[in-house]
Coordinates of C-alpha atoms in Angstrom, one line a residue:
M1 CA -15.3 -141.5 -22.6
S2 CA -14.4 -144.6 -23.0
I3 CA -14.5 -147.4 -25.3
A4 CA -17.9 -148.8 -25.1
E5 CA -19.1 -145.8 -23.9
K6 CA -17.5 -145.0 -28.1
E7 CA -18.9 -147.9 -29.5
S8 CA -22.8 -147.4 -28.0
E9 CA -22.5 -144.0 -29.2
L10 CA -21.0 -144.8 -33.0
L11 CA -24.2 -148.4 -33.1
D12 CA -27.1 -145.8 -31.0
E13 CA -25.5 -143.2 -34.6
L14 CA -25.8 -146.6 -37.0
G15 CA -29.8 -147.4 -35.9
L16 CA -31.0 -144.6 -36.8
F17 CA -30.9 -145.3 -40.3
Q18 CA -32.9 -148.4 -41.4
D19 CA -31.3 -149.8 -43.9
W20 CA -27.9 -151.2 -44.3
Q21 CA -27.0 -148.2 -47.5
E22 CA -28.4 -145.4 -45.4
R23 CA -25.4 -146.7 -43.0
Y24 CA -22.7 -147.1 -45.5
E25 CA -23.4 -143.8 -46.2
Y26 CA -23.1 -142.4 -42.3
V27 CA -19.7 -144.4 -42.9
I28 CA -18.9 -143.2 -46.1
G29 CA -19.1 -139.9 -44.5
L30 CA -17.3 -140.4 -41.5
G31 CA -13.9 -141.2 -44.2
K32 CA -14.7 -138.1 -45.7
R33 CA -14.6 -136.8 -42.1
L34 CA -10.9 -138.4 -41.6
S35 CA -7.9 -134.8 -41.5
A36 CA -6.0 -135.7 -44.1
M37 CA -3.1 -138.2 -44.0
D38 CA 0.0 -136.8 -45.4
D39 CA 1.6 -138.5 -48.2
S40 CA 4.6 -138.3 -47.2
L41 CA 3.3 -140.8 -44.6
K42 CA 2.0 -143.5 -47.6
T43 CA 4.7 -145.7 -47.7
E44 CA 4.9 -149.8 -47.7
D45 CA 5.5 -149.9 -43.9
R46 CA 2.0 -148.4 -43.1
K47 CA -0.1 -149.7 -45.9
I48 CA -2.4 -152.7 -43.9
Q49 CA -1.5 -155.7 -46.8
G50 CA -4.9 -157.3 -48.0
C51 CA -6.7 -155.4 -48.4
Q52 CA -8.7 -155.1 -51.4
S53 CA -7.8 -150.8 -51.2
Q54 CA -5.1 -149.3 -50.1
V55 CA -5.3 -148.7 -46.9
W56 CA -2.3 -146.5 -45.0
L57 CA -2.5 -146.0 -41.1
D58 CA 0.6 -144.3 -39.1
A59 CA 0.1 -144.6 -35.4
S60 CA 2.1 -142.5 -32.8
F61 CA 1.9 -142.3 -29.3
E62 CA 1.1 -138.8 -27.3
D63 CA 0.7 -137.9 -23.8
G64 CA 0.6 -141.5 -23.2
K65 CA -1.7 -142.3 -25.8
M66 CA -2.6 -143.8 -29.3
R67 CA -3.2 -141.1 -32.4
Y68 CA -4.1 -142.9 -35.7
V69 CA -4.9 -141.2 -38.9
A70 CA -4.8 -143.7 -42.4
D71 CA -6.8 -142.8 -45.6
S72 CA -7.9 -145.3 -48.4
D73 CA -8.3 -144.9 -52.3
S74 CA -11.9 -146.6 -51.6
L75 CA -14.8 -144.6 -49.9
I76 CA -16.2 -147.3 -48.4
T77 CA -12.8 -148.8 -47.2
K78 CA -12.1 -144.8 -45.5
G79 CA -15.6 -144.7 -43.9
M80 CA -15.1 -148.5 -42.4
I81 CA -11.4 -147.3 -41.3
A82 CA -12.8 -143.9 -39.6
L83 CA -15.1 -146.2 -37.9
F84 CA -11.9 -147.7 -36.0
I85 CA -9.3 -144.2 -35.9
R86 CA -13.3 -142.7 -34.2
V87 CA -13.2 -145.6 -31.6
L88 CA -9.3 -147.0 -30.5
D89 CA -8.4 -142.9 -30.8
N90 CA -6.9 -140.5 -28.6
E91 CA -7.1 -144.1 -26.3
T92 CA -4.1 -146.2 -24.0
P93 CA -1.9 -148.4 -25.9
G94 CA -3.6 -151.0 -23.4
D95 CA -7.4 -150.1 -23.7
I96 CA -6.7 -151.0 -27.5
L97 CA -5.5 -154.0 -26.2
Q98 CA -8.1 -155.0 -24.3
S99 CA -11.5 -153.9 -26.7
D100 CA -12.6 -157.3 -28.4
M101 CA -14.2 -154.8 -31.2
S102 CA -17.0 -157.3 -31.5
F103 CA -18.7 -154.0 -31.9
I104 CA -17.9 -153.8 -35.2
E105 CA -20.2 -156.8 -35.8
K106 CA -22.9 -155.1 -34.4
T107 CA -23.3 -152.9 -37.1
G108 CA -24.5 -154.8 -40.2
L109 CA -22.1 -153.5 -42.1
K110 CA -19.8 -156.8 -42.8
E111 CA -22.8 -159.1 -43.6
H112 CA -23.5 -156.7 -46.8
L113 CA -19.7 -156.3 -47.5
A114 CA -18.5 -158.7 -50.1
P115 CA -16.4 -161.2 -48.2
T116 CA -12.5 -159.1 -49.3
R117 CA -14.3 -156.3 -48.0
A118 CA -15.1 -157.5 -45.0
N119 CA -11.9 -159.7 -43.9
A120 CA -10.1 -155.6 -44.3
L121 CA -12.4 -154.5 -40.9
N122 CA -10.7 -157.3 -39.0
L123 CA -7.4 -156.6 -40.8
M124 CA -7.6 -153.2 -39.7
A125 CA -8.6 -153.8 -36.5
T126 CA -5.8 -156.1 -35.9
Q127 CA -2.8 -153.8 -37.2
M128 CA -4.2 -150.7 -35.1
K129 CA -3.4 -153.9 -32.4
Q130 CA -0.6 -154.4 -33.9
R131 CA -0.3 -149.9 -33.6
A132 CA -0.6 -150.3 -30.0
L133 CA 1.2 -153.5 -28.5
S134 CA 4.3 -151.5 -29.8
F135 CA 4.2 -148.8 -28.1
A136 CA 2.5 -151.0 -24.5

């Protein structure tokens, strides 16, 4: 499945919910289902700087594809990084670098976030692309 197809699938799922609170509950659930990140990976160099909450992101390159693992001390932030992981994990660095990440605007979640949390979405997307660039 391509990045665009994953984005479309995610937007379709979020579209099933009637209001933004239900969407947030769904996003929090995605975060709770993220694969566990080993505590040894929760280091300063893996921390996404500028986020209100603590967010750690690790990336590796396996069989030509990016693999991401992340964690946060905030359930909503963990859910937000889970959105990106769902779309970008197991994709090539080139495809990740070409993705425009506009799907996050289409979720409608950003407009109900505090400005600092909305900015965190941009920081997460940027960090994931930077990690992909390091393997491109």
